[in-house]
Coordinates of C-alpha atoms in Angstrom, one line a residue:
X590 CA 0.0 0.0 0.0
X591 CA 1.2 3.5 -0.8
X592 CA 2.7 5.2 2.2
X593 CA 3.0 2.1 4.3
X594 CA 6.4 0.4 3.6
X595 CA 7.6 -2.1 6.1
X596 CA 10.5 -0.8 8.3
X597 CA 12.6 -2.3 11.0
X598 CA 11.2 -5.3 12.9
X599 CA 8.1 -5.2 10.8
X600 CA 6.9 -1.7 11.9
X601 CA 5.5 0.6 9.3
X602 CA 8.0 3.3 8.3
X603 CA 5.4 6.0 9.0
X604 CA 5.0 4.7 12.6
X605 CA 8.7 4.3 13.1
X606 CA 9.4 7.9 11.9
X607 CA 6.6 9.2 14.2
X608 CA 8.2 7.6 17.4
X609 CA 10.8 10.4 18.0
X610 CA 8.0 13.0 17.9
X611 CA 5.9 11.0 20.3
X612 CA 8.9 10.6 22.7
X613 CA 9.4 14.3 22.7
X614 CA 5.9 14.7 24.0
X615 CA 6.1 11.8 26.4
X616 CA 6.1 13.8 29.6
X617 CA 3.1 15.7 28.6
X618 CA 1.3 12.4 27.8
X619 CA 2.3 11.2 31.2
X620 CA 0.9 14.3 32.9
X621 CA -2.3 14.1 30.7
X622 CA -2.8 10.4 31.7
X623 CA -2.4 11.2 35.4
X624 CA -5.0 14.0 34.9
X625 CA -7.4 11.6 33.4
X626 CA -6.9 9.1 36.2
X627 CA -7.4 11.6 38.9
X628 CA -10.6 12.9 37.4
X629 CA -11.8 9.3 37.2
X630 CA -11.2 8.9 40.9
X631 CA -13.1 12.1 41.6
X632 CA -16.0 10.8 39.6
X633 CA -15.9 7.5 41.4
X634 CA -15.5 9.0 44.9
X635 CA -18.1 11.7 44.8
X636 CA -21.4 10.9 43.0
X637 CA -23.0 12.6 41.1
X638 CA -21.2 15.9 41.8
X639 CA -20.4 18.4 44.5
X640 CA -22.6 21.4 45.4
X641 CA -21.8 25.0 46.1
X642 CA -24.3 27.6 47.4
X643 CA -24.4 29.2 43.9
X644 CA -25.2 25.9 42.2
X645 CA -28.8 26.0 43.2
X646 CA -29.4 29.4 41.6
X647 CA -27.8 28.2 38.4
X648 CA -30.1 25.2 38.3
X649 CA -33.2 27.3 38.9
X650 CA -32.3 29.5 35.9
X651 CA -31.5 26.4 33.8
X652 CA -35.0 24.9 34.5
X653 CA -36.8 28.2 34.3
X654 CA -34.8 30.3 31.8
X655 CA -34.8 34.0 32.6
X656 CA -32.0 36.4 33.4
X657 CA -30.8 36.3 37.0
X658 CA -30.1 39.6 38.8
X659 CA -26.9 38.3 40.4
X660 CA -25.3 36.1 37.8
X661 CA -25.5 35.9 34.0
X662 CA -27.2 32.9 32.5
X663 CA -24.4 31.4 30.5
X664 CA -23.6 28.6 32.9
X665 CA -27.3 27.9 33.4
X666 CA -27.7 27.4 29.6
X667 CA -24.7 25.1 29.8
X668 CA -26.6 23.0 32.4
X669 CA -29.8 23.3 30.3
X670 CA -27.9 21.7 27.4
X671 CA -27.4 18.5 29.3
X672 CA -30.8 18.4 31.0
X673 CA -32.1 15.6 28.7
X674 CA -29.5 13.3 30.4
X675 CA -31.1 14.0 33.8
X676 CA -27.7 13.4 35.4
X677 CA -25.4 15.9 37.2
X678 CA -22.7 13.2 36.9
X679 CA -22.8 13.9 33.1
X680 CA -22.3 17.6 33.8
X681 CA -19.4 16.9 36.2
X682 CA -17.9 14.6 33.6
X683 CA -18.1 17.2 30.9
X684 CA -16.5 19.7 33.2
X685 CA -13.6 17.4 33.8
X686 CA -13.2 17.0 30.0
X687 CA -13.1 20.8 29.8
X688 CA -10.4 20.9 32.4
X689 CA -8.4 18.4 30.3
X690 CA -9.1 20.3 27.2
X691 CA -7.7 23.5 28.8
X692 CA -4.5 21.7 29.6
X693 CA -4.2 20.4 26.0
X694 CA -4.8 23.8 24.6
X695 CA -2.1 25.3 26.8
X696 CA 0.4 22.7 25.7
X697 CA -0.4 22.7 22.0
X698 CA -0.3 26.5 21.8
X699 CA 3.0 26.8 23.7
X700 CA 4.6 24.2 21.4
X701 CA 3.2 25.8 18.3
X702 CA 4.8 29.1 19.3
X703 CA 8.2 27.4 19.8
X704 CA 8.2 26.7 23.5
X705 CA 10.3 23.7 24.5
X706 CA 8.5 20.5 25.5
X707 CA 9.6 20.8 29.1
X708 CA 8.2 24.4 29.4
X709 CA 5.0 23.6 27.7
X710 CA 4.5 20.5 30.0
X711 CA 5.2 22.5 33.1
X712 CA 2.7 25.2 32.0
X713 CA -0.2 22.7 31.9
X714 CA 0.7 20.7 35.1
X715 CA -1.3 22.9 37.5
X716 CA -4.5 22.8 35.4
X717 CA -4.2 19.0 34.9
X718 CA -2.9 17.9 38.3
X719 CA -3.8 20.5 40.9
X720 CA -6.2 18.9 43.3
X721 CA -8.2 22.1 43.9
X722 CA -8.6 22.5 40.1
X723 CA -10.0 18.9 39.9
X724 CA -12.3 19.6 42.9
X725 CA -13.5 22.9 41.2
X726 CA -14.3 20.9 38.1
X727 CA -16.5 18.6 40.2
X728 CA -18.4 21.5 41.7
X729 CA -21.5 22.7 39.9
X730 CA -20.2 26.2 39.4
X731 CA -19.3 28.3 36.3
X732 CA -15.6 28.6 36.7
X733 CA -14.5 25.6 34.7
X734 CA -16.6 26.6 31.7
X735 CA -15.4 30.2 32.1
X736 CA -11.7 29.1 32.2
X737 CA -12.0 27.0 29.1
X738 CA -13.7 29.7 27.1
X739 CA -11.1 32.3 28.1
X740 CA -8.1 30.0 27.5
X741 CA -9.5 29.0 24.1
X742 CA -9.9 32.7 23.1
X743 CA -6.4 33.6 24.2
X744 CA -4.9 30.5 22.4
X745 CA -6.5 31.6 19.2
X746 CA -5.6 35.2 19.6
X747 CA -1.8 34.7 20.1
X748 CA -1.5 33.3 16.6
X749 CA -1.5 35.7 13.7
X750 CA -4.6 35.6 11.5
X751 CA -2.8 34.6 8.3
X752 CA -4.6 33.5 5.1
X753 CA -8.2 33.6 4.2
X754 CA -9.4 32.1 7.4
X755 CA -8.8 35.2 9.5
X756 CA -12.5 36.1 9.5
X757 CA -13.5 32.8 11.0
X758 CA -10.7 33.0 13.6
X759 CA -11.5 36.5 14.6
X760 CA -15.2 35.7 14.9
X761 CA -14.4 32.6 17.0
X762 CA -12.3 34.7 19.4
X763 CA -15.2 37.2 19.8
X764 CA -17.8 34.5 20.4
X765 CA -15.6 32.7 22.9
X766 CA -14.9 35.9 25.0
X767 CA -18.6 36.7 24.7
X768 CA -19.5 33.3 26.0
X769 CA -17.0 33.8 28.9
X770 CA -18.6 37.2 29.7
X771 CA -22.1 35.7 29.8
X772 CA -20.8 33.0 32.1
X773 CA -19.0 35.4 34.5
X774 CA -19.2 39.2 34.0
X775 CA -15.5 39.5 34.9
X776 CA -14.9 38.5 31.3
X777 CA -16.2 41.8 30.0
X778 CA -12.9 43.7 30.2
X779 CA -11.3 40.9 28.2
X780 CA -13.3 42.0 25.2
X781 CA -11.4 45.3 25.1
X782 CA -8.1 43.6 26.0
X783 CA -8.4 41.1 23.1
X784 CA -9.5 43.8 20.7
X785 CA -6.4 45.9 21.6
X786 CA -4.2 42.9 21.4
X787 CA -5.4 41.9 17.9
X788 CA -5.0 45.5 16.7
X789 CA -1.3 45.3 17.8
X790 CA -0.7 41.8 16.8
X791 CA -2.0 42.3 13.2
X792 CA 0.1 45.5 12.9
X793 CA -2.8 47.9 12.6
X794 CA -5.2 45.7 10.6
X795 CA -8.4 47.2 12.0
X796 CA -10.6 44.7 10.3
X797 CA -9.4 41.7 12.4
X798 CA -10.1 43.6 15.7
X799 CA -13.4 44.9 14.3
X800 CA -14.6 41.5 13.4
X801 CA -13.7 40.2 16.9
X802 CA -15.4 43.0 18.6
X803 CA -18.5 42.7 16.5
X804 CA -18.7 38.9 17.1
X805 CA -18.4 39.6 20.8
X806 CA -20.9 42.4 20.9
X807 CA -23.7 40.5 19.2
X808 CA -24.4 37.9 21.9
X809 CA -23.6 40.3 24.7
X810 CA -26.0 43.0 23.4
X811 CA -28.5 40.3 22.7
X812 CA -28.4 39.1 26.2
X813 CA -28.6 42.7 27.4
X814 CA -31.8 43.2 25.4
X815 CA -33.3 40.0 27.0
X816 CA -32.2 41.2 30.4
X817 CA -33.9 44.6 29.8
X818 CA -37.1 43.0 28.4
X819 CA -37.3 40.8 31.5
X820 CA -36.3 43.2 34.3
X821 CA -36.6 46.6 32.8
X822 CA -33.0 47.4 33.7
X823 CA -29.9 48.0 31.6
X824 CA -26.9 45.7 31.9
X825 CA -26.1 42.0 32.2
X826 CA -26.9 41.7 35.9
X827 CA -28.6 43.9 38.5
X828 CA -26.2 43.6 41.4
X829 CA -23.1 45.6 40.5
X830 CA -23.9 48.3 43.0
X831 CA -24.5 45.9 45.8
X832 CA -21.3 44.0 45.3
X833 CA -19.2 47.2 45.0
X834 CA -20.9 48.4 48.2
X835 CA -19.9 45.2 49.9
X836 CA -16.3 45.7 48.6
X837 CA -16.1 49.2 50.0
X838 CA -17.3 48.2 53.5
X839 CA -13.8 46.8 54.1
X840 CA -12.7 50.4 54.5
X841 CA -15.6 52.9 54.3
X842 CA -15.6 55.4 57.1
X843 CA -18.8 57.5 57.1
X844 CA -17.0 60.1 59.3
X845 CA -14.7 60.8 56.4
X846 CA -17.3 60.3 53.6
X847 CA -20.0 62.5 55.2
X848 CA -22.8 60.9 53.3
X849 CA -26.3 62.4 52.8
X850 CA -29.0 61.1 55.1
X851 CA -30.3 58.9 52.3
X852 CA -26.9 57.1 52.0
X853 CA -26.1 57.2 55.7
X854 CA -28.5 54.3 56.4
X855 CA -25.8 52.1 54.7
X856 CA -23.1 53.0 57.2
X857 CA -21.6 50.5 59.6
X858 CA -20.4 52.2 62.8
X859 CA -17.9 49.4 63.6
X860 CA -14.2 50.0 62.8
X861 CA -13.2 48.2 59.5
X862 CA -11.0 45.8 61.5
X863 CA -14.0 44.5 63.4
X864 CA -16.2 44.1 60.4
X865 CA -17.1 40.7 58.8
X866 CA -15.9 39.7 55.3
X867 CA -17.4 41.8 52.6
X868 CA -19.8 39.1 51.3
X869 CA -21.7 39.3 54.5
X870 CA -22.9 42.8 53.6
X871 CA -24.9 41.2 50.7
X872 CA -26.2 38.0 52.3
X873 CA -26.3 38.6 56.1
X874 CA -29.8 39.7 57.4
X875 CA -28.0 42.1 59.8
X876 CA -26.4 44.0 56.9
X877 CA -27.5 47.6 56.5
X878 CA -28.2 46.8 52.8
X879 CA -30.2 43.7 53.5
X880 CA -32.3 45.4 56.1
X881 CA -33.6 47.9 53.6
X882 CA -37.2 47.4 52.4
X883 CA -37.7 44.9 49.6
X884 CA -35.2 42.4 48.2
X885 CA -31.5 43.3 48.1
X886 CA -31.3 43.6 44.4
X887 CA -34.1 46.0 43.5
X888 CA -33.3 48.7 41.1
X889 CA -33.5 51.3 43.9
X890 CA -31.5 49.4 46.4
X891 CA -28.7 48.5 43.9
X892 CA -28.5 52.1 42.8
X893 CA -28.3 53.4 46.4
X894 CA -25.6 50.9 47.1
X895 CA -23.6 51.9 44.0
X896 CA -23.9 55.6 45.0
X897 CA -22.6 54.8 48.4
X898 CA -19.7 52.8 47.0
X899 CA -18.8 55.6 44.6
X900 CA -18.7 58.1 47.4
X901 CA -16.5 55.8 49.5
X902 CA -14.0 55.4 46.7
X903 CA -13.9 59.1 45.9
X904 CA -13.6 60.1 49.5
X905 CA -11.0 57.4 50.4
X906 CA -9.1 56.5 47.2
X907 CA -5.9 55.4 49.1
X908 CA -8.0 53.2 51.4
X909 CA -9.7 51.7 48.4
X910 CA -6.4 51.0 46.7
X911 CA -5.1 49.4 49.9
X912 CA -8.2 47.2 50.1
X913 CA -7.7 46.1 46.5
X914 CA -4.0 45.2 47.1
X915 CA -4.9 43.4 50.3
X916 CA -7.4 41.2 48.6
X917 CA -5.1 40.7 45.6
X918 CA -2.3 39.7 48.0
X919 CA -4.4 36.8 49.2
X920 CA -3.8 35.1 45.8
X921 CA 0.0 34.8 46.6
X922 CA 0.2 33.3 50.1
X923 CA 2.5 30.4 50.9
X924 CA -0.2 28.5 52.7
X925 CA -4.0 28.5 52.2
X926 CA -5.6 30.3 55.2
X927 CA -9.4 30.1 55.7
X928 CA -11.1 32.8 53.8
X929 CA -13.7 34.4 53.6
X930 CA -15.2 32.0 56.2
X931 CA -15.0 28.3 57.1
X932 CA -18.3 27.4 55.3
X933 CA -17.1 28.7 51.9
X934 CA -13.6 27.4 52.5
X935 CA -14.8 23.9 53.1
X936 CA -16.7 23.8 49.8
X937 CA -13.3 23.7 48.1
X938 CA -12.2 20.6 49.9
X939 CA -13.2 17.0 49.0
X940 CA -15.6 16.2 51.9
X941 CA -15.3 13.3 54.3
X942 CA -19.0 12.8 54.6
X943 CA -22.1 13.8 52.6
X944 CA -22.5 17.6 52.9
X945 CA -25.6 18.9 54.7
X946 CA -28.5 19.9 52.5
X947 CA -28.9 23.7 51.9
X948 CA -30.5 25.7 54.7
X949 CA -31.2 29.1 53.1
X950 CA -34.6 29.4 51.4
X951 CA -33.4 30.2 47.9
X952 CA -31.1 27.2 48.0
X953 CA -33.9 25.0 49.3
X954 CA -36.0 26.1 46.3
X955 CA -33.1 25.5 44.0
X956 CA -32.6 22.0 45.4
X957 CA -36.2 21.2 44.4
X958 CA -35.5 22.2 40.9
X959 CA -32.3 20.2 41.0
X960 CA -34.2 17.1 41.9
X961 CA -36.5 17.7 38.9
X962 CA -33.3 18.0 36.7
X963 CA -31.8 14.8 38.1
X964 CA -35.2 13.0 38.4
X965 CA -34.0 11.7 41.7
X966 CA -32.0 12.5 44.8
X967 CA -29.1 15.0 44.4
X968 CA -27.2 14.4 47.7
X969 CA -23.5 13.7 47.1
X970 CA -22.6 10.1 47.8
X971 CA -19.1 9.7 49.2
X972 CA -17.7 6.4 48.0
X973 CA -14.5 4.9 49.6
X974 CA -11.7 4.2 49.0
X975 CA -11.8 6.6 46.0
X976 CA -12.9 9.6 48.0
X977 CA -10.2 9.0 50.6
X978 CA -7.5 8.8 47.9
X979 CA -8.7 12.2 46.5
X980 CA -8.6 13.7 50.0
X981 CA -5.1 12.5 50.6
X982 CA -4.0 13.8 47.2
X983 CA -5.5 17.2 47.9
X984 CA -3.4 17.4 51.0
X985 CA -0.2 17.3 49.0
X986 CA -0.9 18.4 45.4
X987 CA -1.8 22.1 45.1
X988 CA -0.1 25.1 43.6
X989 CA 0.9 27.6 46.4
X990 CA -0.1 31.1 45.8
X991 CA 3.5 32.2 46.1
X992 CA 4.4 29.9 43.2
X993 CA 1.7 31.6 41.1
X994 CA 3.4 34.9 41.9
X995 CA 6.8 33.5 40.7
X996 CA 5.2 32.2 37.5
X997 CA 3.7 35.7 36.8
X998 CA 7.0 37.4 37.4
X999 CA 8.9 35.1 35.0
X1000 CA 7.7 36.6 31.6
X1001 CA 8.4 40.3 32.3
X1002 CA 11.7 39.5 33.9
X1003 CA 12.8 37.4 30.9
X1004 CA 11.5 40.0 28.5
X1005 CA 13.7 42.6 30.1
X1006 CA 16.7 40.3 30.0
X1007 CA 16.3 39.0 26.5
X1008 CA 14.7 42.1 25.0
X1009 CA 14.3 41.8 21.3
X1010 CA 14.9 38.1 21.2
X1011 CA 11.6 37.2 23.0
X1012 CA 8.4 37.2 21.1
X1013 CA 5.6 39.4 22.5
X1014 CA 3.2 36.5 22.5
X1015 CA 3.5 36.2 26.3
X1016 CA 1.9 39.6 26.8
X1017 CA -1.7 38.5 26.1
X1018 CA -2.0 35.5 28.4
X1019 CA 0.0 37.4 31.1
X1020 CA -2.3 40.5 30.9
X1021 CA -5.4 38.3 30.9
X1022 CA -4.2 36.4 34.0
X1023 CA -3.5 39.6 35.8
X1024 CA -6.9 41.0 34.8
X1025 CA -8.7 37.9 36.1
X1026 CA -6.9 38.3 39.4
X1027 CA -7.3 42.1 39.8
X1028 CA -11.0 42.4 38.8
X1029 CA -12.6 40.4 41.7
X1030 CA -10.3 42.2 44.2
X1031 CA -11.3 45.6 42.7
X1032 CA -15.1 45.1 42.5
X1033 CA -16.0 42.3 45.0
X1034 CA -13.6 40.3 47.1
X1035 CA -11.0 37.6 46.9
X1036 CA -12.1 34.0 46.5
X1037 CA -9.9 30.9 46.0
X1038 CA -12.0 29.8 43.0
X1039 CA -11.4 33.1 41.3
X1040 CA -7.7 32.4 41.2
X1041 CA -7.7 29.2 39.3
X1042 CA -8.8 30.6 35.9
X1043 CA -5.7 32.7 35.9
X1044 CA -3.3 29.8 36.5
X1045 CA -3.2 28.2 33.0
X1046 CA -2.8 31.6 31.4
X1047 CA 0.1 32.5 33.7
X1048 CA 1.7 29.2 32.8
X1049 CA 1.2 29.8 29.1
X1050 CA 2.9 33.2 29.4
X1051 CA 5.8 31.6 31.3
X1052 CA 6.2 28.9 28.6
X1053 CA 6.4 31.6 25.9
X1054 CA 9.2 33.2 28.0
X1055 CA 11.2 30.0 27.5
X1056 CA 10.6 29.9 23.8
X1057 CA 13.3 30.0 21.2
X1058 CA 14.3 33.4 20.0
X1059 CA 11.8 35.0 17.6
X1060 CA 12.9 37.1 14.6
X1061 CA 9.4 37.7 13.3
X1062 CA 9.8 41.4 13.7
X1063 CA 13.0 41.5 11.7
X1064 CA 12.7 41.7 7.9
X1065 CA 13.9 38.5 6.2
X1066 CA 16.4 40.4 4.0
X1067 CA 18.4 41.6 7.0
X1068 CA 18.3 38.4 9.1
X1069 CA 21.6 36.7 9.6

């Protein structure tokens, strides 16, 4: 047969010649295989999936489609897609596949842009093997889907749009980042970031950036129209003011702000050091915001909260900056201290026993919808010995925050040392990772699950820093 001539020891020549290439990638294949095995253990040990307080709201929106005031409906539509299977185990399995896909995308993109195999493999180790990453994939929350969409958009964007397929690629980038935005609103700044990057990367070809921005705008604006038609409000969610208010309560001092009587009802007389974590100002019945008439996220309440937050930031800009830096610094600790409270912290650990059913009324309602989705009980079954193996693994296999800081520092340091030799491809994943870390600290609060989407992007940027010298910016007729 043409193309299949027998080689040594009876092996086809094509297979024999492919062996060196496979051997070069052997360490990545080992890491990928371990990632698959660990996810299989998680599926066996915790059936059908793990629950987080937000999970129930997502399920309600999936079963009764309408825009939510707190979270966009992207993840809920993802759940809706798999509702015919009536199995949250299927959802968890798909999320684990997305985690593996993220690792593969990081590796292939790094290798395509001339990163050595060892650097590309190291870049995808956290997303494939970090126990907290695997646990997050097993939770019914939006972060795994969000991470995959963002990483896919960045991996497409770092390559130049050569040839006639640039329209398809630019459109795909826009649709991916739009999907990320409609999954978590922290993705919205990435639309502008990717547009600016493409304008630079394509050396001023406005058409590429314009197609990307148009492709992103279409679903985002469409969702905004749906949100307005349903709630009568403009935006993607109706809780921005409330979350920013909660953020500012880490430092807001009404003696300094001198708010009007209308805003003064939101003051907390306690010194900032004695106040609870900022999220309590949204959910705790004792919060000044929650005690206002009506639900927390009415148009009037959210606007009042936003006005208070704006006054706090204008009156105490240095305190606001200090609060942002403090929250951001929690991403880079050596250990993993409990934050924001024990209840939330425990949700990121593989449990020893079946977690208690939800107690808050909205979650109880959501649990009823979840039972309709599953067509059966939804309690997590803890199955030994698999669950115990995952708990033991989680005790030793996690990326410290300090290591993430080092990874983030590698690309700019190498860029300064190597200067013109280093391709600028590292800039986009690095800037995206930094944006994903800074935004929650700036407008809400730190949460461990908000850190994980930045990790594969930071690793990709570091892998690019280890790439072979790039001479793409030097005309061919003057290269040596």
